[in-house]
Amino acid sequence: MCDDPVCNDCKQWATYYYDRDVLTRNYSVFVYNDVIQDIVTKWKYRGDYVLGNIFKQYIYQTYKQHKSSLPDQIITVPIPLSGQRLLERGFNQAKMLANFLPLKQEELLHRLHGEKQSKKTRKERLSSKNPFYLLKKVNKPVLLVDDIYTTGTTLRHAASLLKQNGCPDVYALTLVRG
Protein backbone atom coordinates (compact mmCIF):
# COMPACT_ATOMS: atom_id res chain seq x y z
CA MET A 1 0.00 0.00 0.00
CA CYS A 2 1.27 3.40 -0.95
CA ASP A 3 0.50 6.67 0.81
CA ASP A 4 0.87 8.71 -2.38
CA PRO A 5 -2.63 9.62 -3.65
CA VAL A 6 -1.31 10.02 -7.22
CA CYS A 7 -0.39 6.79 -9.01
CA ASN A 8 2.72 6.44 -11.14
CA ASP A 9 0.61 6.28 -14.30
CA CYS A 10 -0.97 9.66 -13.57
CA LYS A 11 2.47 11.12 -12.82
CA GLN A 12 3.67 9.94 -16.24
CA TRP A 13 0.63 11.45 -17.93
CA ALA A 14 1.22 14.73 -16.09
CA THR A 15 4.75 14.77 -17.49
CA TYR A 16 3.37 14.00 -20.97
CA TYR A 17 1.00 16.98 -20.72
CA TYR A 18 3.69 19.26 -19.19
CA ASP A 19 2.09 19.11 -15.75
CA ARG A 20 -1.38 19.85 -17.14
CA ASP A 21 -2.96 16.43 -17.45
CA VAL A 22 -6.31 16.74 -19.23
CA LEU A 23 -7.81 14.33 -16.71
CA THR A 24 -8.04 15.86 -13.25
CA ARG A 25 -8.47 12.54 -11.46
CA ASN A 26 -9.64 8.99 -11.98
CA TYR A 27 -11.44 7.01 -9.31
CA SER A 28 -11.56 3.25 -9.73
CA VAL A 29 -13.66 0.78 -7.81
CA PHE A 30 -11.59 -2.39 -8.19
CA VAL A 31 -8.01 -3.31 -8.97
CA TYR A 32 -7.76 -5.77 -11.82
CA ASN A 33 -7.40 -9.38 -10.69
CA ASP A 34 -8.53 -12.85 -11.84
CA VAL A 35 -11.92 -12.65 -10.12
CA ILE A 36 -12.89 -9.28 -11.57
CA GLN A 37 -11.51 -10.31 -14.97
CA ASP A 38 -13.80 -13.35 -14.98
CA ILE A 39 -16.86 -11.30 -14.03
CA VAL A 40 -16.12 -8.55 -16.56
CA THR A 41 -15.55 -11.13 -19.30
CA LYS A 42 -18.94 -12.75 -18.67
CA TRP A 43 -20.66 -9.38 -18.44
CA LYS A 44 -19.00 -7.50 -21.25
CA TYR A 45 -17.85 -10.06 -23.80
CA ARG A 46 -20.39 -12.83 -23.33
CA GLY A 47 -23.33 -10.46 -23.18
CA ASP A 48 -24.62 -11.16 -19.67
CA TYR A 49 -26.14 -7.69 -19.22
CA VAL A 50 -27.90 -8.55 -15.97
CA LEU A 51 -24.59 -9.52 -14.35
CA GLY A 52 -23.56 -5.87 -14.56
CA ASN A 53 -26.11 -5.04 -11.87
CA ILE A 54 -23.77 -6.50 -9.25
CA PHE A 55 -21.60 -3.41 -9.77
CA LYS A 56 -24.36 -0.93 -8.91
CA GLN A 57 -23.67 -0.62 -5.19
CA TYR A 58 -19.89 -0.50 -5.71
CA ILE A 59 -20.06 2.24 -8.33
CA TYR A 60 -22.49 4.24 -6.21
CA GLN A 61 -20.39 3.82 -3.03
CA THR A 62 -17.22 4.93 -4.81
CA TYR A 63 -19.03 7.97 -6.18
CA LYS A 64 -20.44 8.77 -2.73
CA GLN A 65 -16.98 8.38 -1.16
CA HIS A 66 -15.48 10.96 -3.56
CA LYS A 67 -18.52 13.16 -4.11
CA SER A 68 -17.16 15.98 -1.95
CA SER A 69 -14.05 16.27 -4.16
CA LEU A 70 -16.13 16.64 -7.34
CA PRO A 71 -17.41 20.02 -8.55
CA ASP A 72 -21.08 20.94 -8.31
CA GLN A 73 -23.04 20.67 -11.53
CA ILE A 74 -20.88 17.79 -12.75
CA ILE A 75 -22.52 15.62 -15.37
CA THR A 76 -21.70 12.06 -16.37
CA VAL A 77 -20.58 11.15 -19.86
CA PRO A 78 -20.27 7.43 -20.58
CA ILE A 79 -17.45 6.44 -22.90
CA PRO A 80 -19.27 5.45 -26.10
CA LEU A 81 -18.88 2.35 -28.20
CA SER A 82 -18.77 2.59 -31.98
CA GLY A 83 -22.06 1.77 -33.68
CA GLN A 84 -20.69 -1.54 -34.90
CA ARG A 85 -19.35 -2.53 -31.46
CA LEU A 86 -22.69 -1.62 -29.88
CA LEU A 87 -24.46 -3.93 -32.33
CA GLU A 88 -22.01 -6.75 -31.58
CA ARG A 89 -22.22 -6.37 -27.79
CA GLY A 90 -25.84 -5.39 -27.47
CA PHE A 91 -25.21 -2.81 -24.77
CA ASN A 92 -22.72 -0.14 -23.73
CA GLN A 93 -21.16 -1.24 -20.45
CA ALA A 94 -20.02 2.32 -19.63
CA LYS A 95 -23.57 3.64 -20.06
CA MET A 96 -24.87 0.92 -17.76
CA LEU A 97 -22.36 1.99 -15.08
CA ALA A 98 -23.22 5.68 -15.57
CA ASN A 99 -26.89 4.83 -15.08
CA PHE A 100 -26.03 3.76 -11.52
CA LEU A 101 -25.02 7.31 -10.57
CA PRO A 102 -27.45 9.97 -9.30
CA LEU A 103 -26.18 12.56 -11.78
CA LYS A 104 -27.45 14.03 -15.01
CA GLN A 105 -26.07 12.08 -17.94
CA GLU A 106 -25.30 13.29 -21.44
CA GLU A 107 -23.88 11.47 -24.41
CA LEU A 108 -21.53 14.11 -25.80
CA LEU A 109 -19.13 11.88 -27.70
CA HIS A 110 -19.27 9.57 -30.68
CA ARG A 111 -16.68 6.90 -31.30
CA LEU A 112 -15.32 5.85 -34.67
CA HIS A 113 -15.06 2.11 -35.17
CA GLY A 114 -11.63 0.56 -34.82
CA GLU A 115 -9.77 -2.39 -33.45
CA LYS A 116 -10.77 -3.44 -29.93
CA GLN A 117 -8.64 -1.84 -27.23
CA SER A 118 -8.24 -5.25 -25.62
CA LYS A 119 -6.44 -6.47 -28.75
CA LYS A 120 -3.86 -3.69 -28.70
CA THR A 121 -0.51 -3.66 -26.96
CA ARG A 122 0.27 -0.97 -24.42
CA LYS A 123 2.44 0.81 -26.99
CA GLU A 124 -0.34 0.68 -29.60
CA ARG A 125 -2.85 2.07 -27.13
CA LEU A 126 -0.57 4.91 -26.09
CA SER A 127 0.13 5.91 -29.70
CA SER A 128 -3.42 5.53 -30.99
CA LYS A 129 -5.33 8.37 -32.63
CA ASN A 130 -8.25 9.94 -30.84
CA PRO A 131 -11.29 7.84 -31.88
CA PHE A 132 -13.85 10.34 -30.59
CA TYR A 133 -15.60 13.32 -32.02
CA LEU A 134 -17.80 15.74 -30.21
CA LEU A 135 -21.57 15.69 -30.65
CA LYS A 136 -22.20 18.69 -28.43
CA LYS A 137 -20.09 21.17 -26.48
CA VAL A 138 -20.46 21.38 -22.72
CA ASN A 139 -19.47 24.14 -20.30
CA LYS A 140 -19.91 22.08 -17.14
CA PRO A 141 -17.45 19.74 -15.45
CA VAL A 142 -17.66 16.15 -16.67
CA LEU A 143 -17.31 12.78 -15.00
CA LEU A 144 -16.36 10.27 -17.69
CA VAL A 145 -17.53 6.75 -16.90
CA ASP A 146 -15.86 3.65 -18.28
CA ASP A 147 -15.39 0.03 -17.33
CA ILE A 148 -11.63 -0.49 -17.42
CA TYR A 149 -8.70 1.90 -17.04
CA THR A 150 -5.66 0.21 -18.56
CA THR A 151 -3.32 2.88 -19.92
CA GLY A 152 -5.66 5.84 -19.47
CA THR A 153 -5.42 6.66 -23.17
CA THR A 154 -9.14 6.31 -23.91
CA LEU A 155 -10.12 8.58 -21.04
CA ARG A 156 -7.50 11.14 -22.00
CA HIS A 157 -8.58 11.14 -25.64
CA ALA A 158 -12.13 11.93 -24.49
CA ALA A 159 -10.99 14.45 -21.87
CA SER A 160 -8.74 16.22 -24.35
CA LEU A 161 -11.55 16.66 -26.84
CA LEU A 162 -13.96 17.90 -24.20
CA LYS A 163 -11.46 20.40 -22.77
CA GLN A 164 -10.50 21.70 -26.23
CA ASN A 165 -14.17 22.53 -26.70
CA GLY A 166 -14.90 24.41 -23.50
CA CYS A 167 -15.34 21.79 -20.79
CA PRO A 168 -13.74 23.28 -17.65
CA ASP A 169 -12.73 20.08 -15.87
CA VAL A 170 -12.81 16.35 -16.57
CA TYR A 171 -12.78 13.57 -13.97
CA ALA A 172 -13.25 9.84 -14.49
CA LEU A 173 -14.85 6.96 -12.66
CA THR A 174 -13.89 3.49 -13.80
CA LEU A 175 -14.98 0.12 -12.56
CA VAL A 176 -11.55 -1.50 -12.78
CA ARG A 177 -8.01 -0.16 -12.74
CA GLY A 178 -5.64 -2.43 -14.64
mmCIF file of C-alpha atoms in Angstrom:
data_model
loop_
_atom_site.group_PDB
_atom_site.id
_atom_site.type_symbol
_atom_site.label_atom_id
_atom_site.label_comp_id
_atom_site.label_asym_id
_atom_site.label_seq_id
_atom_site.Cartn_x
_atom_site.Cartn_y
_atom_site.Cartn_z
ATOM 1 C CA MET A 1 0.000 0.000 0.000
ATOM 2 C CA CYS A 2 1.272 3.398 -0.954
ATOM 3 C CA ASP A 3 0.504 6.672 0.808
ATOM 4 C CA ASP A 4 0.870 8.712 -2.380
ATOM 5 C CA PRO A 5 -2.629 9.623 -3.653
ATOM 6 C CA VAL A 6 -1.314 10.019 -7.221
ATOM 7 C CA CYS A 7 -0.389 6.794 -9.012
ATOM 8 C CA ASN A 8 2.717 6.441 -11.144
ATOM 9 C CA ASP A 9 0.611 6.278 -14.298
ATOM 10 C CA CYS A 10 -0.973 9.658 -13.568
ATOM 11 C CA LYS A 11 2.468 11.118 -12.817
ATOM 12 C CA GLN A 12 3.671 9.936 -16.237
ATOM 13 C CA TRP A 13 0.628 11.450 -17.926
ATOM 14 C CA ALA A 14 1.221 14.726 -16.085
ATOM 15 C CA THR A 15 4.753 14.766 -17.494
ATOM 16 C CA TYR A 16 3.373 14.002 -20.971
ATOM 17 C CA TYR A 17 1.005 16.978 -20.720
ATOM 18 C CA TYR A 18 3.692 19.258 -19.194
ATOM 19 C CA ASP A 19 2.092 19.107 -15.752
ATOM 20 C CA ARG A 20 -1.376 19.847 -17.139
ATOM 21 C CA ASP A 21 -2.962 16.426 -17.450
ATOM 22 C CA VAL A 22 -6.308 16.741 -19.229
ATOM 23 C CA LEU A 23 -7.806 14.329 -16.714
ATOM 24 C CA THR A 24 -8.040 15.857 -13.253
ATOM 25 C CA ARG A 25 -8.474 12.542 -11.464
ATOM 26 C CA ASN A 26 -9.639 8.986 -11.982
ATOM 27 C CA TYR A 27 -11.444 7.015 -9.307
ATOM 28 C CA SER A 28 -11.561 3.249 -9.729
ATOM 29 C CA VAL A 29 -13.661 0.784 -7.808
ATOM 30 C CA PHE A 30 -11.586 -2.390 -8.193
ATOM 31 C CA VAL A 31 -8.012 -3.307 -8.966
ATOM 32 C CA TYR A 32 -7.764 -5.768 -11.822
ATOM 33 C CA ASN A 33 -7.404 -9.385 -10.691
ATOM 34 C CA ASP A 34 -8.529 -12.850 -11.843
ATOM 35 C CA VAL A 35 -11.919 -12.646 -10.116
ATOM 36 C CA ILE A 36 -12.889 -9.279 -11.572
ATOM 37 C CA GLN A 37 -11.506 -10.311 -14.968
ATOM 38 C CA ASP A 38 -13.803 -13.352 -14.975
ATOM 39 C CA ILE A 39 -16.861 -11.296 -14.028
ATOM 40 C CA VAL A 40 -16.121 -8.549 -16.564
ATOM 41 C CA THR A 41 -15.546 -11.133 -19.300
ATOM 42 C CA LYS A 42 -18.943 -12.746 -18.667
ATOM 43 C CA TRP A 43 -20.663 -9.378 -18.435
ATOM 44 C CA LYS A 44 -19.000 -7.498 -21.249
ATOM 45 C CA TYR A 45 -17.846 -10.059 -23.796
ATOM 46 C CA ARG A 46 -20.395 -12.833 -23.331
ATOM 47 C CA GLY A 47 -23.332 -10.458 -23.180
ATOM 48 C CA ASP A 48 -24.619 -11.155 -19.669
ATOM 49 C CA TYR A 49 -26.136 -7.689 -19.223
ATOM 50 C CA VAL A 50 -27.899 -8.547 -15.971
ATOM 51 C CA LEU A 51 -24.590 -9.521 -14.353
ATOM 52 C CA GLY A 52 -23.559 -5.869 -14.559
ATOM 53 C CA ASN A 53 -26.108 -5.045 -11.873
ATOM 54 C CA ILE A 54 -23.768 -6.498 -9.249
ATOM 55 C CA PHE A 55 -21.603 -3.413 -9.765
ATOM 56 C CA LYS A 56 -24.362 -0.935 -8.912
ATOM 57 C CA GLN A 57 -23.675 -0.617 -5.190
ATOM 58 C CA TYR A 58 -19.893 -0.499 -5.714
ATOM 59 C CA ILE A 59 -20.065 2.243 -8.328
ATOM 60 C CA TYR A 60 -22.486 4.238 -6.211
ATOM 61 C CA GLN A 61 -20.394 3.819 -3.033
ATOM 62 C CA THR A 62 -17.224 4.933 -4.814
ATOM 63 C CA TYR A 63 -19.027 7.974 -6.185
ATOM 64 C CA LYS A 64 -20.437 8.768 -2.732
ATOM 65 C CA GLN A 65 -16.981 8.383 -1.163
ATOM 66 C CA HIS A 66 -15.478 10.955 -3.565
ATOM 67 C CA LYS A 67 -18.525 13.163 -4.112
ATOM 68 C CA SER A 68 -17.160 15.978 -1.948
ATOM 69 C CA SER A 69 -14.051 16.272 -4.164
ATOM 70 C CA LEU A 70 -16.130 16.636 -7.343
ATOM 71 C CA PRO A 71 -17.412 20.016 -8.552
ATOM 72 C CA ASP A 72 -21.076 20.941 -8.307
ATOM 73 C CA GLN A 73 -23.042 20.672 -11.526
ATOM 74 C CA ILE A 74 -20.880 17.793 -12.745
ATOM 75 C CA ILE A 75 -22.518 15.618 -15.374
ATOM 76 C CA THR A 76 -21.697 12.058 -16.369
ATOM 77 C CA VAL A 77 -20.584 11.150 -19.864
ATOM 78 C CA PRO A 78 -20.269 7.433 -20.580
ATOM 79 C CA ILE A 79 -17.450 6.442 -22.904
ATOM 80 C CA PRO A 80 -19.274 5.453 -26.096
ATOM 81 C CA LEU A 81 -18.879 2.349 -28.201
ATOM 82 C CA SER A 82 -18.768 2.587 -31.980
ATOM 83 C CA GLY A 83 -22.061 1.773 -33.678
ATOM 84 C CA GLN A 84 -20.691 -1.545 -34.896
ATOM 85 C CA ARG A 85 -19.352 -2.535 -31.459
ATOM 86 C CA LEU A 86 -22.691 -1.620 -29.877
ATOM 87 C CA LEU A 87 -24.458 -3.925 -32.335
ATOM 88 C CA GLU A 88 -22.015 -6.753 -31.577
ATOM 89 C CA ARG A 89 -22.215 -6.374 -27.795
ATOM 90 C CA GLY A 90 -25.843 -5.392 -27.469
ATOM 91 C CA PHE A 91 -25.207 -2.809 -24.769
ATOM 92 C CA ASN A 92 -22.724 -0.145 -23.727
ATOM 93 C CA GLN A 93 -21.163 -1.236 -20.452
ATOM 94 C CA ALA A 94 -20.022 2.320 -19.630
ATOM 95 C CA LYS A 95 -23.569 3.638 -20.059
ATOM 96 C CA MET A 96 -24.865 0.916 -17.756
ATOM 97 C CA LEU A 97 -22.360 1.990 -15.078
ATOM 98 C CA ALA A 98 -23.216 5.679 -15.575
ATOM 99 C CA ASN A 99 -26.892 4.833 -15.082
ATOM 100 C CA PHE A 100 -26.028 3.757 -11.517
ATOM 101 C CA LEU A 101 -25.024 7.308 -10.570
ATOM 102 C CA PRO A 102 -27.447 9.975 -9.301
ATOM 103 C CA LEU A 103 -26.176 12.558 -11.782
ATOM 104 C CA LYS A 104 -27.451 14.029 -15.010
ATOM 105 C CA GLN A 105 -26.067 12.083 -17.943
ATOM 106 C CA GLU A 106 -25.303 13.293 -21.439
ATOM 107 C CA GLU A 107 -23.877 11.472 -24.414
ATOM 108 C CA LEU A 108 -21.533 14.109 -25.802
ATOM 109 C CA LEU A 109 -19.125 11.877 -27.699
ATOM 110 C CA HIS A 110 -19.271 9.571 -30.678
ATOM 111 C CA ARG A 111 -16.677 6.896 -31.297
ATOM 112 C CA LEU A 112 -15.316 5.846 -34.669
ATOM 113 C CA HIS A 113 -15.062 2.106 -35.174
ATOM 114 C CA GLY A 114 -11.632 0.563 -34.824
ATOM 115 C CA GLU A 115 -9.766 -2.394 -33.448
ATOM 116 C CA LYS A 116 -10.773 -3.440 -29.929
ATOM 117 C CA GLN A 117 -8.645 -1.840 -27.232
ATOM 118 C CA SER A 118 -8.235 -5.255 -25.617
ATOM 119 C CA LYS A 119 -6.445 -6.474 -28.750
ATOM 120 C CA LYS A 120 -3.863 -3.687 -28.698
ATOM 121 C CA THR A 121 -0.515 -3.660 -26.956
ATOM 122 C CA ARG A 122 0.266 -0.967 -24.425
ATOM 123 C CA LYS A 123 2.439 0.814 -26.987
ATOM 124 C CA GLU A 124 -0.336 0.677 -29.605
ATOM 125 C CA ARG A 125 -2.846 2.069 -27.126
ATOM 126 C CA LEU A 126 -0.574 4.913 -26.087
ATOM 127 C CA SER A 127 0.133 5.912 -29.697
ATOM 128 C CA SER A 128 -3.424 5.535 -30.992
ATOM 129 C CA LYS A 129 -5.327 8.374 -32.634
ATOM 130 C CA ASN A 130 -8.249 9.941 -30.836
ATOM 131 C CA PRO A 131 -11.287 7.841 -31.884
ATOM 132 C CA PHE A 132 -13.847 10.344 -30.587
ATOM 133 C CA TYR A 133 -15.601 13.321 -32.021
ATOM 134 C CA LEU A 134 -17.798 15.737 -30.213
ATOM 135 C CA LEU A 135 -21.569 15.687 -30.646
ATOM 136 C CA LYS A 136 -22.196 18.692 -28.434
ATOM 137 C CA LYS A 137 -20.092 21.172 -26.482
ATOM 138 C CA VAL A 138 -20.456 21.382 -22.721
ATOM 139 C CA ASN A 139 -19.475 24.136 -20.296
ATOM 140 C CA LYS A 140 -19.914 22.076 -17.139
ATOM 141 C CA PRO A 141 -17.448 19.738 -15.448
ATOM 142 C CA VAL A 142 -17.662 16.155 -16.674
ATOM 143 C CA LEU A 143 -17.309 12.783 -14.996
ATOM 144 C CA LEU A 144 -16.358 10.271 -17.690
ATOM 145 C CA VAL A 145 -17.526 6.746 -16.898
ATOM 146 C CA ASP A 146 -15.864 3.648 -18.280
ATOM 147 C CA ASP A 147 -15.395 0.027 -17.335
ATOM 148 C CA ILE A 148 -11.632 -0.485 -17.420
ATOM 149 C CA TYR A 149 -8.696 1.897 -17.037
ATOM 150 C CA THR A 150 -5.662 0.207 -18.560
ATOM 151 C CA THR A 151 -3.316 2.878 -19.921
ATOM 152 C CA GLY A 152 -5.656 5.839 -19.470
ATOM 153 C CA THR A 153 -5.418 6.658 -23.175
ATOM 154 C CA THR A 154 -9.141 6.310 -23.910
ATOM 155 C CA LEU A 155 -10.123 8.575 -21.042
ATOM 156 C CA ARG A 156 -7.495 11.144 -21.997
ATOM 157 C CA HIS A 157 -8.584 11.135 -25.640
ATOM 158 C CA ALA A 158 -12.134 11.925 -24.489
ATOM 159 C CA ALA A 159 -10.985 14.451 -21.872
ATOM 160 C CA SER A 160 -8.737 16.225 -24.350
ATOM 161 C CA LEU A 161 -11.548 16.659 -26.843
ATOM 162 C CA LEU A 162 -13.959 17.901 -24.196
ATOM 163 C CA LYS A 163 -11.457 20.402 -22.772
ATOM 164 C CA GLN A 164 -10.498 21.700 -26.230
ATOM 165 C CA ASN A 165 -14.166 22.532 -26.699
ATOM 166 C CA GLY A 166 -14.903 24.415 -23.502
ATOM 167 C CA CYS A 167 -15.342 21.794 -20.786
ATOM 168 C CA PRO A 168 -13.739 23.283 -17.648
ATOM 169 C CA ASP A 169 -12.729 20.078 -15.874
ATOM 170 C CA VAL A 170 -12.807 16.348 -16.571
ATOM 171 C CA TYR A 171 -12.782 13.570 -13.974
ATOM 172 C CA ALA A 172 -13.250 9.837 -14.495
ATOM 173 C CA LEU A 173 -14.854 6.960 -12.660
ATOM 174 C CA THR A 174 -13.893 3.491 -13.801
ATOM 175 C CA LEU A 175 -14.976 0.116 -12.560
ATOM 176 C CA VAL A 176 -11.548 -1.498 -12.775
ATOM 177 C CA ARG A 177 -8.008 -0.158 -12.736
ATOM 178 C CA GLY A 178 -5.639 -2.430 -14.639
#
